[in-house]
Amino acid sequence: MRDKSIVIIGGGIIGASIAYHLAIMGAKNVVLFEKNYVSSGATGRCGGGIRQQWSARGNVRLAMRSVRKFETFKQELGWDIEYRQGGYLLLAYTEEEAESFENNVKMQREEGLHVEILTPESIKRRFPYVNTTGVLLGTFCPTDGHANPHLANFAYIQRARELGVEVYTHTEVTVVETSSNRVTGIQTKRGYLKCDVLVNASGAWSKDVANMAGSDLPTESYRHQILVTEPVENFMTPLIMSFSKNFYIRQTLHGSFLMGQGDPDEKPGINYRTTLRFEKEIATKLTTVLPFLRNMRIVRHWSGHYNMSPDAQPIIGRDRNVENLFHAVGFSGHGFMLAPAVGEALAEMILTGKTSHIDLSDFDMNRFERKLVKEKNVV
Amino acid sequence: MRIENHPILRFSRARRFVFFFENQPVEAFEGETIAAALIANGIDTFRLSLRHKRPRGLFCAIGKCSSCLVEVDGKPNVRACLTLAREGMRVRLQKNRGVVGVEDGAH
Amino acid sequence: MKMEHIERPELLIIGGGPAGLSAAIVASNHGVRTLLVDEGVKLGGQLVKQTHKFFGDEEFYASKRGFEIADILVDEVKRSPNVLTLTQTSVIGIYEDAVGVYDRTKEKVFSILPGYILVAAGASERFLSFPGNDLPGIYGAGAVQTLVNQYGVLPGKRFLIVGSGNIGLILAYQLYQAGADVVAIVEITDRIGGYEVHAAKVKRLGIPVLTNHTLVRAIGQERVRGAVIAKVDEHYSPIPSTERELVVDVICLAVGLVPSVELVMQAGAELIYVNELGGYVPRRDFRMRTTVDNLFVAGDLAGIEEATTAMIEGKIAALTIVEELRNLDLSEEIERLQKKLSIFRSGPTSEKVRRGLEKMGIHYEGVSFQNVKQTPGLEHKLKPVIECFQPIPCNPCETSCPTGAIVVGDNINNPPKIDYEKCTGCGICAISCPGLAIFMIQEDYTGNRSLIGVPYEFLPLPQKGDVVLALDRDGNIVSNAVVEKVIKSKNLTNLVYISIDRDLAHSVRQIVMPESKPASYVCRCEDVTVEDVMRAIDAGFTDYEELRRYLRIGMGPCGGRTCSSLALNLLTRKTGRSPYELRPQISRPPIFPVPFASLKGGEEDEG
Ligand SMILES: Cc1cc2nc3c(=O)[nH]c(=O)nc-3n(C[C@H](O)[C@H](O)[C@H](O)COP(=O)(O)OP(=O)(O)OC[C@H]3O[C@@H](n4cnc5c(N)ncnc54)[C@H](O)[C@@H]3O)c2cc1C
Ligand SMILES: Cc1cc2nc3c(=O)[nH]c(=O)nc-3n(C[C@H](O)[C@H](O)[C@H](O)COP(=O)(O)OP(=O)(O)OC[C@H]3O[C@@H](n4cnc5c(N)ncnc54)[C@H](O)[C@@H]3O)c2cc1C
Ligand code: SF4
Ligand code: SF4
């Protein structure tokens, strides 16, 4: 199996992590194609948050495994990716939200995750810059954190290259050749390449790639906007998030604040433009929760895409129509944090047919015929 | 140094007042930016750079380059080139990324 | 009514320089509800800072001083009932849902929904890398003009100016007027960049213009105390034995302007890289319309040029917009203005602009048009291109050609003519030409690269496989090139064949060996040095976008204005990929940092 030719489509964090893990597991013949530059997709546009407090058990497990790997990232890859475990503080503003937080924490604790439930008073004491007006409770997981997504993406790619993976940027896979439900090769502007295994890690373009290979995916892509401020001295350690108020915000190690929100009115499709409305809504909302922001300035605002499946959980594993096609797509707003565990699990699956840490059956594409467990903790 | 006589231009310097830079009084005229007033008084280091702590002053003069950031009345990252000097304002050299006043959150 | 005018103008003009003001006058005279926004304290753009008399056309206020022209235009705008002007107000972005406008005096961001947009935002200054380039006392030329001519404040006593284009020359004159000493103007190429008349004016004042000289480094720990300058050799490298110290307290950089394209980029208009027009410029047609239907441009933003052309372009754009809004035929007036433009641009000093516009398919005839004709149908063939147009008594090209392909004819003064049918591509003529005016060119070489044979008479002679710098006719470095072969010749005119991006086949005419640059700052916001960039490129970050993200270049509050062109330049030098290939950085709003407080809702609900 290790000599088989494996082609990966997509040079974001997911494709890069798969390439790296295949290479350290000994795969000899791995080629990665990226139609743009490394981190040009969602990865280079994301918030970089790393959280384990999920409502769906499968996500908690994947995230916990990833955190293990982020903790050893520097030793393992030799790259400092500005990783910091400052925790995630989730704020509940409604009774219903508070109740579901308490249920989530119960499940998360069953999985062995250390999570605290905080009263508004203790939030005020520990994070005095938060205006707790209207907050009913908070949950705080100290091992959650964040990292620099560009650096993490570059680290995986560079290490993969050093281990022999061929990486071609600015090279789009334009045709996938199949014969009797198997992928036989792919076409780029550089020519034709025969392959034994094809991996779809194409993020927002996941459905297009699946279609090229003669299959299909129930995924759609939605624009998400995000903005960043001028840097100031570091003081806010946790990433702060609310689902009902619809926001997340963190301070990077470099000092600037990154923040975003979802937009329920967004239409599916690729759209890189930004709206002034977003800046106004974020400013109005967040200067209330974090009043110190009033004197800070926005320096940049951009957008990227969430690739969404019907249950807001990823699709990881073998295609059900094309047998040598694998997917790692549909990561919604949390593909960055899951990438280490996903790369490891999918590489194992491709090379050995089984996984050692994660049960991928929660994420297979046949689940959409079963009853869905929707991930609710998303912005 | 302020230009007193110019062959072509006239500079109206109506109202004179004082503000403070690093606690020292600085003379300014109405309509002058913080940068213009400081430079007129021979002060041209406004901040220390982020990584290497190098002295930095005015460079583009139109708010585009981030070289002239100062702290004004406790607020960091104020552009000296665009902000008009005001009587009694306290301007400080910005030595780091700037510290935001977080006590604001306590209500 | 006023609110409606601000929030939903028929035409929004961004920038109140000569281009924007002229457009506003035309539009309002036709009754178009126009809003003009400028971030300066005063309207007039570059004009307000200019104390000298302008050249150009009587109709466009020639021989008036810059600030006087501004006053005339502003008066006319103020008298017009249909224009509303906002100053100290920056357009922060052209967003999907609205144009964002930040009023500095009220600390408030407004949304505007215009029918048409004319962007006339002008240009910003280039930065330069040299050791100590971040010290206090180093200013852009525009900053010194602002301090001196607007505030009446001299930032020092003794000045060194880098760059002898019109801006450097005029600045020297203005500083002299303000009572300062200008110790020297240094110019790295062998000729003064600006108009001869401007140079003569400065020279008459005893200010030396040192051509073939460069600034080596700034002296001083906490601020500028002096500068080291040196002569340069033919590769533009400083010659150490010629270094000397000047005691100066200010160094002004007047090394060129870059069109401010951020807003048009955000609006989705296509940009193209045209070195002759200042870098990346919006693609636009004769009527100044970009590739976005209701988005027009005019002035320095459309290509670095002159106030006169900025005013004409502004008018043409406005007339076109009026035509569409009011369903009128104004083609006669537009024709008249087009004619003015083509006369203006026909002179030898507009040669560069003509060449630049040609790249967008916009053709202006020059009076002594340089024959850099493409050779259609012969792209696959290696052949000489003869750039010899002045009648001079000379004919070695004719006599050296073994196949009789080149004919000068009976009168030795005739410029040579070539018959490509007979030519075998041997290159002997190029070696023989005493004027070094013959270049061997094969447009279709490999892939999208062309082969160019350049006559070369310097040491060291490059070797096959070397990466060298490729220069255009004005001595600008436009790209790197790979040496494909070197033909040594007995007469010591060697032919060096290089391969280069195909787009550059008709602009590259010189090569130099690259020099190694000492440590200097590229990015002020993040303290990124030239060394940092070089190291990152060596580590494999050869894609501009990856490099930016790795080093955070262009991510600081300046939005990349000072650093991105420097970083692109380094990448071009190091990798040999031309800026044509290295696509422009995406521009992300806001282009001016805005406080959250100014965006906060509440106020709007009341109105
Ligand atoms: C605003 C925003 C904030 C976010 N915040 C977070 C967060 O805080 N934490 C978190 O974990 N996640 C976050 N996410 C989600 C996260 O960014 C993504 O889930 C993750 O980056 C997905 O990685 P990927 O490699 O699958 O996709 P991408 O990074 O998009 O990579 C896919 C790549 O495939 C390439 N490609 C596509 N088609 C082809 C083809 N035919 N040939 C060649 N190449 C092709 C694309 O060019 C692209 O580079 C955020 C996302 C956004 C948009
Ligand atoms: C030293 C010097 C000497 C010159 N001498 C001559 C001469 O002798 N003859 C001649 O014909 N030309 C001369 N020129 C050139 C001439 O001044 C310019 O070509 C001309 O001013 C260009 O006009 P413009 O309207 O395109 O841009 P500008 O004059 O640069 O005006 C642009 C305006 O846009 C505003 N703006 C930019 N961005 C924004 C934003 N985001 N929001 C709001 N406002 C914005 C700016 O504040 C500015 O006022 C000279 C230039 C210089 C620098
Ligand atoms: S290349 Fe040779 S054949 Fe062609 S014109 Fe020159 S000398 Fe004549
Ligand atoms: S030899 Fe050179 S200079 Fe003389 S006519 Fe021929 S091309 Fe012109």
mmCIF file of N, CA and C in Angstrom, chain C residues 152 171 227 242 272 395 501 511 567 606:
data_model
loop_
_atom_site.group_PDB
_atom_site.id
_atom_site.type_symbol
_atom_site.label_atom_id
_atom_site.label_comp_id
_atom_site.label_asym_id
_atom_site.label_seq_id
_atom_site.Cartn_x
_atom_site.Cartn_y
_atom_site.Cartn_z
ATOM 1 N N GLY C 152 3.971 75.239 7.526
ATOM 2 C CA GLY C 152 5.056 76.192 7.708
ATOM 3 C C GLY C 152 6.074 75.722 8.725
ATOM 4 N N LEU C 171 10.752 69.743 -4.946
ATOM 5 C CA LEU C 171 10.902 69.791 -3.495
ATOM 6 C C LEU C 171 12.163 70.572 -3.119
ATOM 7 N N ALA C 227 24.350 61.277 6.183
ATOM 8 C CA ALA C 227 24.075 60.258 5.180
ATOM 9 C C ALA C 227 25.375 59.914 4.479
ATOM 10 N N THR C 242 34.340 55.489 -3.344
ATOM 11 C CA THR C 242 33.784 56.826 -3.608
ATOM 12 C C THR C 242 32.813 57.272 -2.518
ATOM 13 N N ILE C 272 -4.039 45.721 -14.028
ATOM 14 C CA ILE C 272 -2.929 45.133 -14.768
ATOM 15 C C ILE C 272 -1.646 45.846 -14.372
ATOM 16 N N ASN C 395 26.169 52.689 -41.088
ATOM 17 C CA ASN C 395 25.608 51.523 -41.769
ATOM 18 C C ASN C 395 26.256 50.168 -41.502
ATOM 19 N N ASP C 501 9.917 36.630 -19.173
ATOM 20 C CA ASP C 501 8.483 36.572 -19.341
ATOM 21 C C ASP C 501 8.091 37.208 -20.673
ATOM 22 N N ILE C 511 20.695 44.255 -19.130
ATOM 23 C CA ILE C 511 20.780 43.393 -17.954
ATOM 24 C C ILE C 511 21.903 43.885 -17.058
ATOM 25 N N ALA C 567 8.522 44.470 -0.984
ATOM 26 C CA ALA C 567 8.583 43.019 -0.855
ATOM 27 C C ALA C 567 8.444 42.350 -2.224
ATOM 28 N N GLU C 606 -31.845 56.693 15.190
ATOM 29 C CA GLU C 606 -32.486 57.972 15.486
ATOM 30 C C GLU C 606 -32.809 58.744 14.203
#
